[in-house]
Amino acid sequence: KNEVEQSPQNLTAQEGEFITINCSYSVGISALHWLQQHPGGGIVSLFMLSSGKKKHGRLIATINIQEKHSSLHITASHPRDSAVYICAVYSGNQFYFGTGTSLTVIP
Amino acid sequence: NAGVTQTPKFRVLKTGQSMTLLCAQDMNHEYMYWYRQDPGMGLRLIHYSVGEGTTAKGEVPDGYNVSRLKKQNFLLGLESAAPSQTSVYFCASSYSTRGQTQYFGPGTRLLVL
């Protein structure tokens, strides 16, 4: 049973396209995180959300608590955005991680 | 600031050998974690610590031991390595409550033959 499901698993886009990655979860949460894992393996935190919407540069993250769903949007995608994007939720004193969405942006 | 560092970056072990992975953070974080990442699976928590001198089991603790003798260091030990422990290991730290942003190390790739 996966507490966190991401879609799509893999995504290829042309440079400049608008990209959406989805995350659905089945547990009650106090926080949701979006992480980025670069091809070299390093993981960085992009957003922490408990409600509403956050924006950082070309990245936008939204969450709908009632529907237990979050989306990560990338506007004007660029090849340097190519990475694995991981959704993680914090529930009951532990994190649950999705398996990630692998994004490739082609020039 | 170096953030979170891990040593070594890559290691090959034979079945039955032991080793220790070192994680160090210079952000004065209370919480530290060890995860493993396997293909097709999300990050899974092995052990964690909520402060110096404390440790607790995570989701997949069997075959691993940990110690947090100093606040800045969190050690992960494999006493008798098995091929099932072939994985990429990530250390992370956070300032306080576990729901807060975690800062990850670069990872250690371990191959057990």
PDB file of N, CA and C in Angstrom, chain A residues 31-98:
ATOM      1  N   ALA A  31       2.049  18.328   6.811  1.00  0.00           N
ATOM      2  CA  ALA A  31       2.885  19.055   5.855  1.00  0.00           C
ATOM      3  C   ALA A  31       3.152  18.189   4.645  1.00  0.00           C
ATOM      4  N   LEU A  32       3.351  18.849   3.510  1.00  0.00           N
ATOM      5  CA  LEU A  32       3.723  18.160   2.277  1.00  0.00           C
ATOM      6  C   LEU A  32       4.958  18.853   1.715  1.00  0.00           C
ATOM      7  N   HIS A  33       5.902  18.047   1.242  1.00  0.00           N
ATOM      8  CA  HIS A  33       7.137  18.588   0.700  1.00  0.00           C
ATOM      9  C   HIS A  33       7.307  18.147  -0.753  1.00  0.00           C
ATOM     10  N   TRP A  34       7.882  19.032  -1.541  1.00  0.00           N
ATOM     11  CA  TRP A  34       8.363  18.669  -2.878  1.00  0.00           C
ATOM     12  C   TRP A  34       9.878  18.735  -2.864  1.00  0.00           C
ATOM     13  N   LEU A  35      10.493  17.653  -3.344  1.00  0.00           N
ATOM     14  CA  LEU A  35      11.951  17.548  -3.383  1.00  0.00           C
ATOM     15  C   LEU A  35      12.397  17.382  -4.823  1.00  0.00           C
ATOM     16  N   GLN A  36      13.629  17.792  -5.095  1.00  0.00           N
ATOM     17  CA  GLN A  36      14.206  17.633  -6.418  1.00  0.00           C
ATOM     18  C   GLN A  36      15.495  16.825  -6.278  1.00  0.00           C
ATOM     19  N   GLN A  37      15.594  15.748  -7.070  1.00  0.00           N
ATOM     20  CA  GLN A  37      16.803  14.939  -7.052  1.00  0.00           C
ATOM     21  C   GLN A  37      17.472  15.048  -8.405  1.00  0.00           C
ATOM     22  N   HIS A  38      18.686  15.613  -8.400  1.00  0.00           N
ATOM     23  CA  HIS A  38      19.416  15.832  -9.630  1.00  0.00           C
ATOM     24  C   HIS A  38      20.020  14.539 -10.149  1.00  0.00           C
ATOM     25  N   PRO A  39      20.357  14.503 -11.442  1.00  0.00           N
ATOM     26  CA  PRO A  39      20.966  13.286 -12.016  1.00  0.00           C
ATOM     27  C   PRO A  39      22.180  12.800 -11.236  1.00  0.00           C
ATOM     28  N   GLY A  40      22.903  13.697 -10.606  1.00  0.00           N
ATOM     29  CA  GLY A  40      24.053  13.282  -9.807  1.00  0.00           C
ATOM     30  C   GLY A  40      23.669  12.651  -8.486  1.00  0.00           C
ATOM     31  N   GLY A  41      22.380  12.736  -8.119  1.00  0.00           N
ATOM     32  CA  GLY A  41      21.897  12.059  -6.928  1.00  0.00           C
ATOM     33  C   GLY A  41      21.506  12.947  -5.784  1.00  0.00           C
ATOM     34  N   GLY A  42      22.004  14.198  -5.753  1.00  0.00           N
ATOM     35  CA  GLY A  42      21.709  15.064  -4.619  1.00  0.00           C
ATOM     36  C   GLY A  42      20.243  15.427  -4.542  1.00  0.00           C
ATOM     37  N   ILE A  43      19.727  15.552  -3.317  1.00  0.00           N
ATOM     38  CA  ILE A  43      18.316  15.857  -3.083  1.00  0.00           C
ATOM     39  C   ILE A  43      18.224  17.214  -2.395  1.00  0.00           C
ATOM     40  N   VAL A  44      17.371  18.074  -2.939  1.00  0.00           N
ATOM     41  CA  VAL A  44      17.147  19.373  -2.314  1.00  0.00           C
ATOM     42  C   VAL A  44      15.652  19.578  -2.116  1.00  0.00           C
ATOM     43  N   SER A  45      15.316  20.304  -1.076  1.00  0.00           N
ATOM     44  CA  SER A  45      13.925  20.596  -0.791  1.00  0.00           C
ATOM     45  C   SER A  45      13.509  21.826  -1.580  1.00  0.00           C
ATOM     46  N   LEU A  46      12.369  21.735  -2.286  1.00  0.00           N
ATOM     47  CA  LEU A  46      11.867  22.861  -3.064  1.00  0.00           C
ATOM     48  C   LEU A  46      10.806  23.639  -2.284  1.00  0.00           C
ATOM     49  N   PHE A  47       9.840  22.915  -1.742  1.00  0.00           N
ATOM     50  CA  PHE A  47       8.727  23.550  -1.050  1.00  0.00           C
ATOM     51  C   PHE A  47       8.287  22.722   0.153  1.00  0.00           C
ATOM     52  N   MET A  48       7.776  23.424   1.150  1.00  0.00           N
ATOM     53  CA  MET A  48       7.007  22.786   2.214  1.00  0.00           C
ATOM     54  C   MET A  48       5.652  23.488   2.250  1.00  0.00           C
ATOM     55  N   LEU A  49       4.574  22.697   2.183  1.00  0.00           N
ATOM     56  CA  LEU A  49       3.225  23.255   2.116  1.00  0.00           C
ATOM     57  C   LEU A  49       2.352  22.636   3.189  1.00  0.00           C
ATOM     58  N   SER A  50       1.481  23.451   3.766  1.00  0.00           N
ATOM     59  CA  SER A  50       0.419  22.896   4.600  1.00  0.00           C
ATOM     60  C   SER A  50      -0.942  23.339   4.096  1.00  0.00           C
ATOM     61  N   SER A  51      -0.959  24.373   3.259  1.00  0.00           N
ATOM     62  CA  SER A  51      -2.202  24.826   2.641  1.00  0.00           C
ATOM     63  C   SER A  51      -1.860  25.758   1.497  1.00  0.00           C
ATOM     64  N   GLY A  52      -2.825  25.941   0.589  1.00  0.00           N
ATOM     65  CA  GLY A  52      -2.705  26.975  -0.420  1.00  0.00           C
ATOM     66  C   GLY A  52      -1.667  26.731  -1.496  1.00  0.00           C
ATOM     67  N   LYS A  53      -0.843  27.725  -1.705  1.00  0.00           N
ATOM     68  CA  LYS A  53       0.024  27.783  -2.874  1.00  0.00           C
ATOM     69  C   LYS A  53       1.312  28.499  -2.511  1.00  0.00           C
ATOM     70  N   LYS A  54       2.417  28.035  -3.102  1.00  0.00           N
ATOM     71  CA  LYS A  54       3.689  28.733  -2.940  1.00  0.00           C
ATOM     72  C   LYS A  54       4.363  28.841  -4.303  1.00  0.00           C
ATOM     73  N   LYS A  55       5.140  29.898  -4.473  1.00  0.00           N
ATOM     74  CA  LYS A  55       5.822  30.147  -5.749  1.00  0.00           C
ATOM     75  C   LYS A  55       7.270  30.501  -5.473  1.00  0.00           C
ATOM     76  N   HIS A  56       8.156  29.896  -6.287  1.00  0.00           N
ATOM     77  CA  HIS A  56       9.566  30.246  -6.184  1.00  0.00           C
ATOM     78  C   HIS A  56      10.127  30.238  -7.596  1.00  0.00           C
ATOM     79  N   GLY A  57      10.344  31.431  -8.131  1.00  0.00           N
ATOM     80  CA  GLY A  57      10.828  31.527  -9.506  1.00  0.00           C
ATOM     81  C   GLY A  57       9.809  30.957 -10.471  1.00  0.00           C
ATOM     82  N   ARG A  58      10.225  29.967 -11.252  1.00  0.00           N
ATOM     83  CA  ARG A  58       9.324  29.345 -12.234  1.00  0.00           C
ATOM     84  C   ARG A  58       8.547  28.157 -11.661  1.00  0.00           C
ATOM     85  N   LEU A  59       8.756  27.870 -10.415  1.00  0.00           N
ATOM     86  CA  LEU A  59       8.091  26.732  -9.782  1.00  0.00           C
ATOM     87  C   LEU A  59       6.929  27.207  -8.918  1.00  0.00           C
ATOM     88  N   ILE A  60       5.822  26.469  -9.052  1.00  0.00           N
ATOM     89  CA  ILE A  60       4.627  26.757  -8.252  1.00  0.00           C
ATOM     90  C   ILE A  60       4.133  25.444  -7.663  1.00  0.00           C
ATOM     91  N   ALA A  61       3.841  25.444  -6.384  1.00  0.00           N
ATOM     92  CA  ALA A  61       3.295  24.253  -5.738  1.00  0.00           C
ATOM     93  C   ALA A  61       1.955  24.601  -5.114  1.00  0.00           C
ATOM     94  N   THR A  62       0.987  23.725  -5.304  1.00  0.00           N
ATOM     95  CA  THR A  62      -0.339  23.913  -4.726  1.00  0.00           C
ATOM     96  C   THR A  62      -0.739  22.672  -3.952  1.00  0.00           C
ATOM     97  N   ILE A  63      -1.636  22.860  -3.005  1.00  0.00           N
ATOM     98  CA  ILE A  63      -2.147  21.725  -2.252  1.00  0.00           C
ATOM     99  C   ILE A  63      -3.624  21.926  -1.974  1.00  0.00           C
ATOM    100  N   ASN A  64      -4.395  20.841  -2.101  1.00  0.00           N
ATOM    101  CA  ASN A  64      -5.808  20.837  -1.756  1.00  0.00           C
ATOM    102  C   ASN A  64      -5.981  19.787  -0.663  1.00  0.00           C
ATOM    103  N   ILE A  65      -6.104  20.244   0.573  1.00  0.00           N
ATOM    104  CA  ILE A  65      -6.150  19.343   1.717  1.00  0.00           C
ATOM    105  C   ILE A  65      -7.391  18.448   1.665  1.00  0.00           C
ATOM    106  N   GLN A  66      -8.511  19.018   1.260  1.00  0.00           N
ATOM    107  CA  GLN A  66      -9.765  18.242   1.226  1.00  0.00           C
ATOM    108  C   GLN A  66      -9.668  17.092   0.230  1.00  0.00           C
ATOM    109  N   GLU A  67      -9.046  17.366  -0.922  1.00  0.00           N
ATOM    110  CA  GLU A  67      -8.926  16.336  -1.959  1.00  0.00           C
ATOM    111  C   GLU A  67      -7.663  15.490  -1.797  1.00  0.00           C
ATOM    112  N   LYS A  68      -6.819  15.813  -0.838  1.00  0.00           N
ATOM    113  CA  LYS A  68      -5.563  15.101  -0.587  1.00  0.00           C
ATOM    114  C   LYS A  68      -4.741  15.024  -1.868  1.00  0.00           C
ATOM    115  N   HIS A  69      -4.476  16.186  -2.407  1.00  0.00           N
ATOM    116  CA  HIS A  69      -3.790  16.265  -3.693  1.00  0.00           C
ATOM    117  C   HIS A  69      -2.910  17.516  -3.730  1.00  0.00           C
ATOM    118  N   SER A  70      -1.758  17.359  -4.361  1.00  0.00           N
ATOM    119  CA  SER A  70      -0.855  18.483  -4.568  1.00  0.00           C
ATOM    120  C   SER A  70      -0.318  18.430  -5.983  1.00  0.00           C
ATOM    121  N   SER A  71      -0.008  19.591  -6.521  1.00  0.00           N
ATOM    122  CA  SER A  71       0.597  19.671  -7.842  1.00  0.00           C
ATOM    123  C   SER A  71       1.835  20.548  -7.789  1.00  0.00           C
ATOM    124  N   LEU A  72       2.808  20.169  -8.595  1.00  0.00           N
ATOM    125  CA  LEU A  72       3.999  20.983  -8.799  1.00  0.00           C
ATOM    126  C   LEU A  72       4.001  21.409 -10.259  1.00  0.00           C
ATOM    127  N   HIS A  73       4.026  22.707 -10.488  1.00  0.00           N
ATOM    128  CA  HIS A  73       4.029  23.241 -11.839  1.00  0.00           C
ATOM    129  C   HIS A  73       5.384  23.889 -12.129  1.00  0.00           C
ATOM    130  N   ILE A  74       5.848  23.699 -13.350  1.00  0.00           N
ATOM    131  CA  ILE A  74       7.052  24.376 -13.816  1.00  0.00           C
ATOM    132  C   ILE A  74       6.678  25.169 -15.055  1.00  0.00           C
ATOM    133  N   THR A  75       6.839  26.476 -14.991  1.00  0.00           N
ATOM    134  CA  THR A  75       6.550  27.305 -16.158  1.00  0.00           C
ATOM    135  C   THR A  75       7.836  27.507 -16.964  1.00  0.00           C
ATOM    136  N   ALA A  76       7.668  27.649 -18.288  1.00  0.00           N
ATOM    137  CA  ALA A  76       8.811  27.890 -19.183  1.00  0.00           C
ATOM    138  C   ALA A  76       9.951  26.926 -18.883  1.00  0.00           C
ATOM    139  N   SER A  77       9.674  25.635 -18.998  1.00  0.00           N
ATOM    140  CA  SER A  77      10.651  24.617 -18.609  1.00  0.00           C
ATOM    141  C   SER A  77      11.959  24.755 -19.387  1.00  0.00           C
ATOM    142  N   HIS A  78      13.024  24.316 -18.724  1.00  0.00           N
ATOM    143  CA  HIS A  78      14.379  24.447 -19.261  1.00  0.00           C
ATOM    144  C   HIS A  78      15.094  23.122 -19.053  1.00  0.00           C
ATOM    145  N   PRO A  79      16.053  22.781 -19.926  1.00  0.00           N
ATOM    146  CA  PRO A  79      16.778  21.514 -19.728  1.00  0.00           C
ATOM    147  C   PRO A  79      17.367  21.334 -18.337  1.00  0.00           C
ATOM    148  N   ARG A  80      17.733  22.421 -17.684  1.00  0.00           N
ATOM    149  CA  ARG A  80      18.296  22.285 -16.329  1.00  0.00           C
ATOM    150  C   ARG A  80      17.243  21.852 -15.299  1.00  0.00           C
ATOM    151  N   ASP A  81      15.969  21.857 -15.690  1.00  0.00           N
ATOM    152  CA  ASP A  81      14.913  21.358 -14.806  1.00  0.00           C
ATOM    153  C   ASP A  81      14.843  19.828 -14.818  1.00  0.00           C
ATOM    154  N   SER A  82      15.587  19.196 -15.719  1.00  0.00           N
ATOM    155  CA  SER A  82      15.588  17.740 -15.810  1.00  0.00           C
ATOM    156  C   SER A  82      16.081  17.149 -14.494  1.00  0.00           C
ATOM    157  N   ALA A  83      15.232  16.354 -13.873  1.00  0.00           N
ATOM    158  CA  ALA A  83      15.527  15.803 -12.551  1.00  0.00           C
ATOM    159  C   ALA A  83      14.387  14.865 -12.180  1.00  0.00           C
ATOM    160  N   VAL A  84      14.527  14.238 -11.019  1.00  0.00           N
ATOM    161  CA  VAL A  84      13.424  13.474 -10.439  1.00  0.00           C
ATOM    162  C   VAL A  84      12.795  14.333  -9.357  1.00  0.00           C
ATOM    163  N   TYR A  85      11.476  14.470  -9.403  1.00  0.00           N
ATOM    164  CA  TYR A  85      10.740  15.274  -8.434  1.00  0.00           C
ATOM    165  C   TYR A  85       9.981  14.339  -7.510  1.00  0.00           C
ATOM    166  N   ILE A  86      10.200  14.526  -6.223  1.00  0.00           N
ATOM    167  CA  ILE A  86       9.668  13.608  -5.210  1.00  0.00           C
ATOM    168  C   ILE A  86       8.696  14.357  -4.304  1.00  0.00           C
ATOM    169  N   CYS A  87       7.549  13.759  -4.098  1.00  0.00           N
ATOM    170  CA  CYS A  87       6.553  14.281  -3.162  1.00  0.00           C
ATOM    171  C   CYS A  87       6.683  13.514  -1.849  1.00  0.00           C
ATOM    172  N   ALA A  88       6.654  14.220  -0.742  1.00  0.00           N
ATOM    173  CA  ALA A  88       6.733  13.574   0.569  1.00  0.00           C
ATOM    174  C   ALA A  88       5.715  14.211   1.494  1.00  0.00           C
ATOM    175  N   VAL A  89       5.023  13.385   2.282  1.00  0.00           N
ATOM    176  CA  VAL A  89       4.055  13.921   3.231  1.00  0.00           C
ATOM    177  C   VAL A  89       4.473  13.539   4.638  1.00  0.00           C
ATOM    178  N   TYR A  90       4.132  14.413   5.577  1.00  0.00           N
ATOM    179  CA  TYR A  90       4.441  14.160   6.985  1.00  0.00           C
ATOM    180  C   TYR A  90       3.136  13.855   7.707  1.00  0.00           C
ATOM    181  N   SER A  91       3.072  12.639   8.263  1.00  0.00           N
ATOM    182  CA  SER A  91       1.841  12.188   8.904  1.00  0.00           C
ATOM    183  C   SER A  91       2.187  11.277  10.069  1.00  0.00           C
ATOM    184  N   GLY A  92       1.552  11.525  11.203  1.00  0.00           N
ATOM    185  CA  GLY A  92       1.764  10.628  12.333  1.00  0.00           C
ATOM    186  C   GLY A  92       3.214  10.480  12.735  1.00  0.00           C
ATOM    187  N   ASN A  93       3.942  11.565  12.744  1.00  0.00           N
ATOM    188  CA  ASN A  93       5.347  11.578  13.161  1.00  0.00           C
ATOM    189  C   ASN A  93       6.290  10.864  12.211  1.00  0.00           C
ATOM    190  N   GLN A  94       5.909  10.699  10.957  1.00  0.00           N
ATOM    191  CA  GLN A  94       6.859  10.167  10.005  1.00  0.00           C
ATOM    192  C   GLN A  94       6.574  10.697   8.607  1.00  0.00           C
ATOM    193  N   PHE A  95       7.621  10.610   7.770  1.00  0.00           N
ATOM    194  CA  PHE A  95       7.494  10.994   6.381  1.00  0.00           C
ATOM    195  C   PHE A  95       7.145   9.772   5.534  1.00  0.00           C
ATOM    196  N   TYR A  96       6.302  10.003   4.532  1.00  0.00           N
ATOM    197  CA  TYR A  96       6.050   9.015   3.493  1.00  0.00           C
ATOM    198  C   TYR A  96       6.461   9.646   2.168  1.00  0.00           C
ATOM    199  N   PHE A  97       7.233   8.884   1.391  1.00  0.00           N
ATOM    200  CA  PHE A  97       7.777   9.421   0.150  1.00  0.00           C
ATOM    201  C   PHE A  97       7.141   8.737  -1.053  1.00  0.00           C
ATOM    202  N   GLY A  98       6.874   9.538  -2.103  1.00  0.00           N
ATOM    203  CA  GLY A  98       6.496   8.962  -3.376  1.00  0.00           C
ATOM    204  C   GLY A  98       7.725   8.408  -4.076  1.00  0.00           C
TER     205      GLY A  98
END
